[in-house]
Short mmCIF file of C-alpha atoms in Angstrom, two decimals:
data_model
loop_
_atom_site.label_atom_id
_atom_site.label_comp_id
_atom_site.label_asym_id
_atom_site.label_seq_id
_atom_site.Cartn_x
_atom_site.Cartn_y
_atom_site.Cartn_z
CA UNK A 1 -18.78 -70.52 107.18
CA UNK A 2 -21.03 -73.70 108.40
CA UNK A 3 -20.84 -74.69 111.51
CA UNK A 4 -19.74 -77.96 112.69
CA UNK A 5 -21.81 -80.19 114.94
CA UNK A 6 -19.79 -80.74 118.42
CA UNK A 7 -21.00 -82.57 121.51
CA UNK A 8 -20.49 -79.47 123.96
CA UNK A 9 -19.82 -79.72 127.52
CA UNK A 10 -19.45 -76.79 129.98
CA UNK A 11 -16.59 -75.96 131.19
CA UNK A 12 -16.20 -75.73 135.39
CA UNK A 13 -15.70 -72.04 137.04
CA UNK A 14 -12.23 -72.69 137.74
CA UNK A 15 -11.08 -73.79 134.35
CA UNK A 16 -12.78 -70.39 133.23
CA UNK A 17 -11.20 -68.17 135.76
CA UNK A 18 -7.89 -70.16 134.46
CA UNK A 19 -8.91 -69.07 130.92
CA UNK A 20 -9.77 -65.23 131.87
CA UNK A 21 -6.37 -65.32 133.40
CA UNK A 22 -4.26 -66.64 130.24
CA UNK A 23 -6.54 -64.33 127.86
CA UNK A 24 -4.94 -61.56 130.26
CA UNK A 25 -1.32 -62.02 129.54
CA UNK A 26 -2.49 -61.25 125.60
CA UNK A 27 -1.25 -57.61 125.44
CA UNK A 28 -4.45 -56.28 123.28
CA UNK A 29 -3.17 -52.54 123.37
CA UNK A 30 0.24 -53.15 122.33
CA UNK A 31 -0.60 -55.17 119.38
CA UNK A 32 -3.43 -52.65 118.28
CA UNK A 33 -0.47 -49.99 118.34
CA UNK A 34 1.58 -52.49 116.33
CA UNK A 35 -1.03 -52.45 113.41
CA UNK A 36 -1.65 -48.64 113.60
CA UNK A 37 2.21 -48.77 112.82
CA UNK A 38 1.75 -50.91 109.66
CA UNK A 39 -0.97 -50.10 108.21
CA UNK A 40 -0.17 -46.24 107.23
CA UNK A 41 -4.17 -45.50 106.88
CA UNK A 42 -4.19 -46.08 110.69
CA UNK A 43 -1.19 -43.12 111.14
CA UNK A 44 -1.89 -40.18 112.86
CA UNK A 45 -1.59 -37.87 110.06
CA UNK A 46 -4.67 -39.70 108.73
CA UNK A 47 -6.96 -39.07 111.80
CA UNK A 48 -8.61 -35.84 111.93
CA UNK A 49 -9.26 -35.48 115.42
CA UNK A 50 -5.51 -35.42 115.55
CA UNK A 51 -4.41 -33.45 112.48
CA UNK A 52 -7.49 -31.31 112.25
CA UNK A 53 -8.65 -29.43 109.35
CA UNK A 54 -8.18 -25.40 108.95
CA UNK A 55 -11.09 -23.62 109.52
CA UNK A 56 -10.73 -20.37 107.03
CA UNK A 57 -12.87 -17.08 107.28
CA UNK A 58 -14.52 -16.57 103.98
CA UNK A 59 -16.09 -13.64 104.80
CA UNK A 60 -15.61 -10.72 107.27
CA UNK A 61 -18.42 -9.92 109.75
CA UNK A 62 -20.21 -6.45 109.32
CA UNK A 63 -20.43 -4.07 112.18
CA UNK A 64 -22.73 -0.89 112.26
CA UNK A 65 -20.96 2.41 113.38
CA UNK A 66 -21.33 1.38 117.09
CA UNK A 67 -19.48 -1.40 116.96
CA UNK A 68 -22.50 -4.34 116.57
CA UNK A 69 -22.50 -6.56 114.68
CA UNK A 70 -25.11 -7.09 111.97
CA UNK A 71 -23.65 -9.94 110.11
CA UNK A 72 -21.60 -12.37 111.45
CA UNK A 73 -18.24 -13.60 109.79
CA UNK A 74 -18.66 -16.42 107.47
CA UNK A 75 -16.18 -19.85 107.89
CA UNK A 76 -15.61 -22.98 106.01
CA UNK A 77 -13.36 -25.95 106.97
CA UNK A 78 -10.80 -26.02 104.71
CA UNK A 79 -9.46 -29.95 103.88
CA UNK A 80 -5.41 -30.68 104.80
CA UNK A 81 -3.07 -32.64 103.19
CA UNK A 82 -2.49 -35.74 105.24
CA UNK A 83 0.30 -37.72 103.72
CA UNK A 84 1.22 -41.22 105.30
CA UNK A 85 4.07 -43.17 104.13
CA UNK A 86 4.15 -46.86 104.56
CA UNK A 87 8.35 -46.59 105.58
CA UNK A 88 7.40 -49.51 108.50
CA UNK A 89 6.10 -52.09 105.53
CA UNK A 90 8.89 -51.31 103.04
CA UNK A 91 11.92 -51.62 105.55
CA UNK A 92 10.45 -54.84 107.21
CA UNK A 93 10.11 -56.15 103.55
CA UNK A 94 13.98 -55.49 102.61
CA UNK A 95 14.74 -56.85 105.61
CA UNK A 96 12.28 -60.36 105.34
CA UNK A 97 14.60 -60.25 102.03
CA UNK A 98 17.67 -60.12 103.25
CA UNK A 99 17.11 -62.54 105.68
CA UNK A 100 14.68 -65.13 104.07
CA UNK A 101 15.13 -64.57 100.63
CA UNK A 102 17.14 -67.21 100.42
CA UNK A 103 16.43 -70.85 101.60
CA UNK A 104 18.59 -71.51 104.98
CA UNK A 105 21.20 -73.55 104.70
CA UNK A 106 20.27 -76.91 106.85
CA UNK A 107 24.03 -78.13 106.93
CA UNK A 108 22.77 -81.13 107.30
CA UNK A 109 25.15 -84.25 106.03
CA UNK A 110 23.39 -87.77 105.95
CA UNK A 111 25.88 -90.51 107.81
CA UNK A 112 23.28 -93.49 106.94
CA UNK A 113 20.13 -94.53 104.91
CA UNK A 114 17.99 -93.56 107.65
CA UNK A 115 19.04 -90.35 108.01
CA UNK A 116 19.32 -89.80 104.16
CA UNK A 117 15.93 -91.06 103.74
CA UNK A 118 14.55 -88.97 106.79
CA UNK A 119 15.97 -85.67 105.34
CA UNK A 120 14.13 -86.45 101.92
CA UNK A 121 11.23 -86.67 103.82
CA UNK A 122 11.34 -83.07 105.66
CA UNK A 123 12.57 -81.69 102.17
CA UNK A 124 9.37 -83.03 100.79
CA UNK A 125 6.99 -81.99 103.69
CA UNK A 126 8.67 -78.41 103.36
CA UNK A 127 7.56 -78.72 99.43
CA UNK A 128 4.08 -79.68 99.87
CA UNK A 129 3.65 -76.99 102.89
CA UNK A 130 5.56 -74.25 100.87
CA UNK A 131 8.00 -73.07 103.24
CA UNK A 132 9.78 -70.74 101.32
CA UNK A 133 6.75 -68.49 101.31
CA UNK A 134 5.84 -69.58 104.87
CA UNK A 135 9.25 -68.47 105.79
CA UNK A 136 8.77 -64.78 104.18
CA UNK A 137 5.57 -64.94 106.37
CA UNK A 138 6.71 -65.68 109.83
CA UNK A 139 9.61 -63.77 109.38
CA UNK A 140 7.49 -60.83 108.11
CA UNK A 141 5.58 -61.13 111.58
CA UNK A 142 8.06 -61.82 113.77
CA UNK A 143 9.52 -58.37 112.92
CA UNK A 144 6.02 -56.06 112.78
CA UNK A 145 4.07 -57.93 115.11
CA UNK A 146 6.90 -59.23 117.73
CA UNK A 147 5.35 -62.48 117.77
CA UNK A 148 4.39 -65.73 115.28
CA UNK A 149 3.60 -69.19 115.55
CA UNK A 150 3.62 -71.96 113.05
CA UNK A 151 1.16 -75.15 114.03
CA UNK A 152 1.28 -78.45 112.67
CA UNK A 153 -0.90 -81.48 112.00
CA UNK A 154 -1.63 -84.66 110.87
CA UNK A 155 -3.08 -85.30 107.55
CA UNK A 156 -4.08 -88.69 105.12
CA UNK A 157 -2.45 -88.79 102.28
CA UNK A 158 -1.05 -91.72 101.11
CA UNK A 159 0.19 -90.69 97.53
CA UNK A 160 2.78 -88.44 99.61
CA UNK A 161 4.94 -91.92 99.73
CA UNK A 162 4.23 -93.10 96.60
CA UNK A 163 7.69 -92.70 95.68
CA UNK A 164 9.05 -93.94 98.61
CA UNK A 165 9.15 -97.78 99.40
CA UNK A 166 10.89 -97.13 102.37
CA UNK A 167 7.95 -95.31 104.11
CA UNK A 168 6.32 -98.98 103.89
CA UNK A 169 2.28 -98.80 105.45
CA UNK A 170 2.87 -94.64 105.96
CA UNK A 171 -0.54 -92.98 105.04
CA UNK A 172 -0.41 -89.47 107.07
CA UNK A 173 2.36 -86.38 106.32
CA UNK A 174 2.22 -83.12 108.19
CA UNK A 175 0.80 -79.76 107.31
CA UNK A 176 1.18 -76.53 108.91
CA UNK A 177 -0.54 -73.14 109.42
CA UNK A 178 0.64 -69.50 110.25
CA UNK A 179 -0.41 -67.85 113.36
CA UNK A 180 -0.01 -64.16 114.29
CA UNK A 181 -1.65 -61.15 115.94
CA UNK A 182 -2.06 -59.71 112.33
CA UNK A 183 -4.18 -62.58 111.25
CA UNK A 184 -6.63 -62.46 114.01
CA UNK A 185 -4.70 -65.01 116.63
CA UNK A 186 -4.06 -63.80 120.20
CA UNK A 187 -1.66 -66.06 120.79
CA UNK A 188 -0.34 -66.72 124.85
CA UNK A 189 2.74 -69.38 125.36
CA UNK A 190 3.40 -71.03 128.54
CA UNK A 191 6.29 -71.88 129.75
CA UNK A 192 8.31 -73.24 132.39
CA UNK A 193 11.46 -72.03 134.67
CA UNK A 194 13.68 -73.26 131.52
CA UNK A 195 11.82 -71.35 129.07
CA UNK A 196 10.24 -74.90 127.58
CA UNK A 197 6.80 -74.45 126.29
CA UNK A 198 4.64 -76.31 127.80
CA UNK A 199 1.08 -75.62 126.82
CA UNK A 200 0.14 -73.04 124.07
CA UNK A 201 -3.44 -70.88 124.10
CA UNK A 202 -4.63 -69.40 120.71
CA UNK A 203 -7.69 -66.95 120.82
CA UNK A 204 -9.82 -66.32 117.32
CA UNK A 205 -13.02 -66.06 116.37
CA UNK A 206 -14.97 -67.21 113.23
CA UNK A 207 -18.12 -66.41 111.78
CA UNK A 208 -21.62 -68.31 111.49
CA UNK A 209 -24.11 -68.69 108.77
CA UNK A 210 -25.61 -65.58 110.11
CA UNK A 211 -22.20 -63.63 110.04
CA UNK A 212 -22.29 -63.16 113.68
CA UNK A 213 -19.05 -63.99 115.32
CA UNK A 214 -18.09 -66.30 117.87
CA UNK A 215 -15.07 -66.48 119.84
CA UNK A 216 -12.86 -69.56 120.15
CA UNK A 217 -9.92 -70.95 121.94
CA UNK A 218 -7.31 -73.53 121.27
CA UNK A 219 -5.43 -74.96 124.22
CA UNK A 220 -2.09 -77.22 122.71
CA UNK A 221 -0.07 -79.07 125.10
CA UNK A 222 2.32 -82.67 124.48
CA UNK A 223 -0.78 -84.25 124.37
CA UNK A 224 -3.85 -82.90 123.35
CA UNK A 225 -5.53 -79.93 121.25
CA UNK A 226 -8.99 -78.88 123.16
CA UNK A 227 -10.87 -76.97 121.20
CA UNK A 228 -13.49 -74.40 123.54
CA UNK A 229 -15.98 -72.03 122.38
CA UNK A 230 -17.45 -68.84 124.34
CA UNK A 231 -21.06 -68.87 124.31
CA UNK A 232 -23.70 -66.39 125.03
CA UNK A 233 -27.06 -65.83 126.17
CA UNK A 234 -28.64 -68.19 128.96
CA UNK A 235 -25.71 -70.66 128.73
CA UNK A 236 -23.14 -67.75 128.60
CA UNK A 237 -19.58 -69.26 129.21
CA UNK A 238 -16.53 -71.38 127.86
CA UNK A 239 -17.70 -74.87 126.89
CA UNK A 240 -15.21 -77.65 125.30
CA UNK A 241 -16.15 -78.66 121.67
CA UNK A 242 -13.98 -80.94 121.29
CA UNK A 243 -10.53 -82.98 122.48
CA UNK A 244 -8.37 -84.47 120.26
CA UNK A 245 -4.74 -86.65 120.81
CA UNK A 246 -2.24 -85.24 118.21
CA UNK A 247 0.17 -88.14 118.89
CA UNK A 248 3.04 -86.43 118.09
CA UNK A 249 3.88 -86.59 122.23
CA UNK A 250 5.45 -83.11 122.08
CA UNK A 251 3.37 -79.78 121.27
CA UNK A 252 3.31 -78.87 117.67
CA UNK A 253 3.92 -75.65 118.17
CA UNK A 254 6.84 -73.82 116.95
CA UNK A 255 6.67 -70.26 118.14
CA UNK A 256 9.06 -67.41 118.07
CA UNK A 257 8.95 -63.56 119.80
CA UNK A 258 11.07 -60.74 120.02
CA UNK A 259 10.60 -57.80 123.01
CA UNK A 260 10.24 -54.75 120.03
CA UNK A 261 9.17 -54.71 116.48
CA UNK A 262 11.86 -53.55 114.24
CA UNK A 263 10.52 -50.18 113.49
CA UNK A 264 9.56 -49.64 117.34
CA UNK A 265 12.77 -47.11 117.01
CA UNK A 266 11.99 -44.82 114.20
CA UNK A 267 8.60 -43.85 115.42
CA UNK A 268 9.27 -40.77 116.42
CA UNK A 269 11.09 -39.83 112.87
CA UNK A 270 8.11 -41.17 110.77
CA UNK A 271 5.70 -39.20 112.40
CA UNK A 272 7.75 -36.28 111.79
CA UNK A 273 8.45 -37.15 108.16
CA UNK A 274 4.47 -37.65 107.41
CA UNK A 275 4.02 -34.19 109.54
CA UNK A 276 6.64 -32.02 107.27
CA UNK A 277 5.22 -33.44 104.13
CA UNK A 278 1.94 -33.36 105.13
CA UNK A 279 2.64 -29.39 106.21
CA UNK A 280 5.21 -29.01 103.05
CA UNK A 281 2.34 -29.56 100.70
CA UNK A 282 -0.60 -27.50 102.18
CA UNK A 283 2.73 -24.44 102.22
CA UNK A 284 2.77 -25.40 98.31
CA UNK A 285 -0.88 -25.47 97.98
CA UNK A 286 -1.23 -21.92 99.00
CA UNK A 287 1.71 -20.50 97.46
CA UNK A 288 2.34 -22.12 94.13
CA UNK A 289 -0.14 -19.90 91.85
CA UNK A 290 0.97 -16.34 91.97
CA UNK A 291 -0.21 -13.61 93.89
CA UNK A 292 -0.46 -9.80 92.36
CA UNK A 293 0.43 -6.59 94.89
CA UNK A 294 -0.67 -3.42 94.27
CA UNK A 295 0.03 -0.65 95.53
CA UNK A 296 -1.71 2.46 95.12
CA UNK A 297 -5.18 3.55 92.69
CA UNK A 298 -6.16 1.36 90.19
CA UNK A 299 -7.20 4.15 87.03
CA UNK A 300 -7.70 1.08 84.74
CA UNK A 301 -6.86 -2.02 82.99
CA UNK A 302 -5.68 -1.86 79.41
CA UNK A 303 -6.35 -5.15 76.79
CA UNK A 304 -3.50 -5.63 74.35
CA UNK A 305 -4.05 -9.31 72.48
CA UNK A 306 -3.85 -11.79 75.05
CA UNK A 307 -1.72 -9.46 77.86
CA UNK A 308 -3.48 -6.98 80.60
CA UNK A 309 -1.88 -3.71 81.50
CA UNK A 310 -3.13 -2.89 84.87
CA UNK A 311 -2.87 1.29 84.92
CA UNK A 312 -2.24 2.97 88.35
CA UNK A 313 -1.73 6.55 89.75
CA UNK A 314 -0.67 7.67 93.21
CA UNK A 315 2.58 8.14 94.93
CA UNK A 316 4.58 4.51 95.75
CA UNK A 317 1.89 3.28 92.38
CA UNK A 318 3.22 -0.13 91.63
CA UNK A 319 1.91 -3.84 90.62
CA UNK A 320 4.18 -6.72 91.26
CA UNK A 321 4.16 -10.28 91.58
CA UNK A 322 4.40 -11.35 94.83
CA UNK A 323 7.31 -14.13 95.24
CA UNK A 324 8.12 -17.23 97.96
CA UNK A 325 11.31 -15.74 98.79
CA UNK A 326 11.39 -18.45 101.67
CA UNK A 327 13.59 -21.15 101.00
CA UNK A 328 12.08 -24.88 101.12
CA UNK A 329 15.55 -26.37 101.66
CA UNK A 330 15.42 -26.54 105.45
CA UNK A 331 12.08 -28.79 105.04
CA UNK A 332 13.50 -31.07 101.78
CA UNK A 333 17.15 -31.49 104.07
CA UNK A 334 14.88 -32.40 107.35
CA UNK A 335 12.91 -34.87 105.18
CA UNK A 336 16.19 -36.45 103.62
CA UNK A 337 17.94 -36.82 106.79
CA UNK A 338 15.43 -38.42 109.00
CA UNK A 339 14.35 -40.83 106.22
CA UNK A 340 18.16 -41.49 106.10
CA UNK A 341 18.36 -42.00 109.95
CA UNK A 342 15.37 -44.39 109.79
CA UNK A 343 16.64 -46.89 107.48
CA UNK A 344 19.95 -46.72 109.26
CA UNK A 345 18.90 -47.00 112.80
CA UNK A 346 17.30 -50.41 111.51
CA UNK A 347 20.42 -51.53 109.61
CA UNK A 348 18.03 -51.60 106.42
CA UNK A 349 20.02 -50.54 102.72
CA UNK A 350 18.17 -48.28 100.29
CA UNK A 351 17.68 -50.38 97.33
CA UNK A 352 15.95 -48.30 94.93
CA UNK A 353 17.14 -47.63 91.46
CA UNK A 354 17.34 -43.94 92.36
CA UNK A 355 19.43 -44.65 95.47
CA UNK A 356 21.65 -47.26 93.26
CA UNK A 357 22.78 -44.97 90.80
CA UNK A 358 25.60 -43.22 92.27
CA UNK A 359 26.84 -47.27 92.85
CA UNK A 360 27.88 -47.10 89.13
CA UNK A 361 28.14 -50.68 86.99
CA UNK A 362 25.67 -53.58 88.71
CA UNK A 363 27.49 -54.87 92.20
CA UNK A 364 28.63 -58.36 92.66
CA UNK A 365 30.68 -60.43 94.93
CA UNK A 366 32.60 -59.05 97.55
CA UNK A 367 31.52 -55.52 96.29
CA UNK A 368 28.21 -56.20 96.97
CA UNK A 369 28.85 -57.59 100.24
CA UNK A 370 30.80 -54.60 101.81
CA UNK A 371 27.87 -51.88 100.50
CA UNK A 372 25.52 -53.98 102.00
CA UNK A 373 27.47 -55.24 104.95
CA UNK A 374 24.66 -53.29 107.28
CA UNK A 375 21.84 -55.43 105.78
CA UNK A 376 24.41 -58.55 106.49
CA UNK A 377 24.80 -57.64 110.36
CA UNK A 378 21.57 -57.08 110.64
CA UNK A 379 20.95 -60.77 109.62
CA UNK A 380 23.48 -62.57 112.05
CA UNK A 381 21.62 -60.15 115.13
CA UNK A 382 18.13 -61.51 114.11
CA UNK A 383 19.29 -65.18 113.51
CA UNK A 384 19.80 -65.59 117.35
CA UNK A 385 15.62 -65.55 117.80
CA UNK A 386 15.10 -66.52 113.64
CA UNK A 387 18.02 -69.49 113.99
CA UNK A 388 16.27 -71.28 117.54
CA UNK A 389 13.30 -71.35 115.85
CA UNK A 390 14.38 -72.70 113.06
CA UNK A 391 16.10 -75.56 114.77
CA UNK A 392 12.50 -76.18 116.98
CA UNK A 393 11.10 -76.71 113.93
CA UNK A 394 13.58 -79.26 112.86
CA UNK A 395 13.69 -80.69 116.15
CA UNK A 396 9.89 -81.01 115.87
CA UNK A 397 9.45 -82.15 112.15
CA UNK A 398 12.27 -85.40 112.66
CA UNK A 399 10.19 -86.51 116.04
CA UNK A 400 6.54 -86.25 113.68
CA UNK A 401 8.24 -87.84 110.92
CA UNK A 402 9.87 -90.68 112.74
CA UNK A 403 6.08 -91.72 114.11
CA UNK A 404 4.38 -90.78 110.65
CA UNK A 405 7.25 -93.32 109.17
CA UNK A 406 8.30 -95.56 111.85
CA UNK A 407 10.59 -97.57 109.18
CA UNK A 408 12.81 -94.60 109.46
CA UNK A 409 12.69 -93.59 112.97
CA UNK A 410 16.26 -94.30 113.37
CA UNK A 411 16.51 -91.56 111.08
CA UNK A 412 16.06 -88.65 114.11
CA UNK A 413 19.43 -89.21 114.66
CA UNK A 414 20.21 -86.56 111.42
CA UNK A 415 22.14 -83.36 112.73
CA UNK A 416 20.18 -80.17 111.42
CA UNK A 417 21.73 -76.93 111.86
CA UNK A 418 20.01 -74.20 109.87
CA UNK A 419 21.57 -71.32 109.00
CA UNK A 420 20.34 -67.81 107.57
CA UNK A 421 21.81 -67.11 104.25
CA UNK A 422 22.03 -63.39 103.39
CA UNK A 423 20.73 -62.38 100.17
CA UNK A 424 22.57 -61.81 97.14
CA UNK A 425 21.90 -61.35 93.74
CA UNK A 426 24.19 -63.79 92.51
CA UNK A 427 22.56 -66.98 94.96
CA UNK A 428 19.09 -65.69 94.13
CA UNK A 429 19.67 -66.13 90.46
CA UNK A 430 22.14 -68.75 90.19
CA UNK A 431 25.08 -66.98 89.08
CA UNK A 432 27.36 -67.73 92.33
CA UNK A 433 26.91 -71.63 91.05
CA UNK A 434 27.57 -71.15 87.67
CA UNK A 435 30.98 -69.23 88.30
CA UNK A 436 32.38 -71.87 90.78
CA UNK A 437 31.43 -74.46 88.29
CA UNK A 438 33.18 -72.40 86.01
CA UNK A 439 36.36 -72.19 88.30
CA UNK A 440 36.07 -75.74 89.06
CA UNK A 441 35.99 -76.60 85.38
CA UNK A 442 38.78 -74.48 84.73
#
């Protein structure tokens, strides 16, 4: 990455005790914990100073006839199974589904040109930024990493309006960017006794030509983005790069958190899940390939084609295969059960095509609805944190808009109210439309 060329200036000691304070409201060890969560190579199944590896005697230790010992016994660490599952990634996935699969519905009914014209506008913006996928990412975050932010700017481009004569002299539409912990961003609102935000800090660091990094800090309030960078060496400290007016008058910052991450619950059962595996398969390991007891003098082994006779002599003589009487089920029924418990303690369906066959012919309409009523529920509880930010971002995008395209300011006055529509299969592939056009037609 090249670095730009700023004129620097040094920040004063009590602007940098006012930083070191904000960077300490960033919760570093919770978040860590959140991505040993996600990412299932981070379990503790996978570290070996907590699962350790057996250590098996490969040879016995030789004594003399008073008892010391001439050879000592002989070990080798013996490798475990360590079997992760990634159950936190694929029930926050159904879930982003469920919720965001499907474009919210902005309810939003035009009463004038203005406000016609100034909702063609935000559906365009949400085109060029891609906010269905941008969606599927902050609502991905917002439920494994508790917290996301989406930040917008100003950029030229006048062919944006070319189809637009109403836009007159416009030249600049907005862009946006995804912040989480996740990506790198330590990410501290501010707000006031109403819960308003009122300035926004985001902590990152980038890399130099040299790949060393260097930390960096954006400060957002209604007025300004100041961009600071931490130096180090002789001039070691915060110093400001750069200030810049956004001119939107109101931070561009939408930003949503919830107290827990969705999985926060199941802990517990997913550790124990990747333990009984983990155990179940080192148990099959060393007892799948038969074992021979005998029992009494072996006089001699006997060749007939392919088969061995093994001869023996001695009272009790026998030679026997040596079966796992002990039964697996209580360890499968554990397994089945707490993976059960996990994806209903989080409200989350089972959607395979193994868990979907006992559902018999495909599911549609109300059917589907009451199977997957849980998913459903589980939508309406997160649209209470999902829907307010929606709205803020709304609220934010017709304010931008209405100074990006001041010919349609009087637009702002356009009612949004976005709401989460639960997927189904029939909206996702565009059956629900055809059939009421069919009913309508009919």
């Amino acid at each position: 990455m090249i670095m730009e060329n700023y004129t620097v200036s040094k920040v004063s000691e009590e602007k940098a005790n006012e930083i070191s304070r904000v960077r300490s409201k960033y919760k570093d060890g919770k978040f860590a914990e959140l991505l040993r969560q996600w990412d299932y190579e981070k379990h503790e199944v996978m570290d070996e100073a907590i699962r350790k590896d057996d250590r098996v005697r490969t040879k016995d230790e030789v004594v003399d006839n008073s008892g010391r010992v001439m050879q000592p016994a002989v070990y080798e660490t013996k490798k475990v199974n360590r079997i992760a599952t990634s159950l936190e990634q694929t029930i926050v996935e159904i879930q982003t589904a469920f919720i965001i699969g499907l474009d919210p519905d902005l309810q939003a009914k035009p009463r004038n040109e203005d406000e016609k014209h100034m909702l063609e506008v935000i559906s365009d913006t949400e085109s060029k930024n891609k906010m269905r996928f941008v969606n599927q990412r902050v609502v991905r975050s917002l439920l494994s990493e508790t917290m996301v932010a989406e930040y917008w700017w100003s950029v030229e481009d006048p062919e944006f309006y070319e189809d637009k004569p109403y836009a007159g002299v416009a030249r600049n539409r907005l862009r946006c960017e995804v912040w989480s912990p996740f990506r790198g961003d330590k990410l501290v609102p501010i707000k006031d006794a109403y819960g308003d935000l009122v300035r926004f800090y985001r902590f990152y660091s980038i890399k130099d030509d040299n790949g060393i990094e260097i930390q960096r800090l954006m400060e957002i309030d209604k007025d300004e983005v100041t961009l600071y960078e931490h130096r180090t060496g002789a001039d070691a400290g915060w110093v400001i790069l750069r200030k810049t007016a956004h001119g939107f008058g109101k931070i561009p910052v939408v930003y949503m958190e919830m107290e827990r991450a969705l999985c926060d619950k199941i802990q517990s059962k997913r550790k124990r899940i990747e333990e009984l595996e983990s155990n179940f398969a080192d148990c099959i390991n060393d007892n799948f390939f038969p074992k021979v007891l005998v029992n009494g003098i072996v006089r001699g082994v006997q060749k007939s084609g392919k088969t061995q006779t093994i001869e023996m002599s001695g009272e009790g003589a026998d030679v026997r295969y040596l079966t796992w009487d002990q039964s697996t089920n209580a360890a499968e029924s554990e397994i089945s059960r707490l993976i059960d418990d996990c994806f209903t303690l989080t409200m989350t369906p089972r959607i395979s095509p193994k868990d979907l066959q006992g559902l018999g012919s495909a599911l549609s309409g109300v059917a589907f609805k009451y199977v997957f009523m849980g998913a459903h529920i589980s939508v309406r509880k997160h649209e209470e944190i999902i829907g307010e930010y929606l709205s803020r971002r709304y609220n934010f995008l017709k304010r931008a808009i209405s100074l990006q395209v001041p010919s349609i300011a009087k637009g702002r006055s356009l009612r949004i109210d976005p709401v989460l529509v639960p997927f189904t299969i029939e909206e996702s592939t565009g059956e629900d439309t055809k059939e009421k056009q069919k009913e309508s037609e009919g």
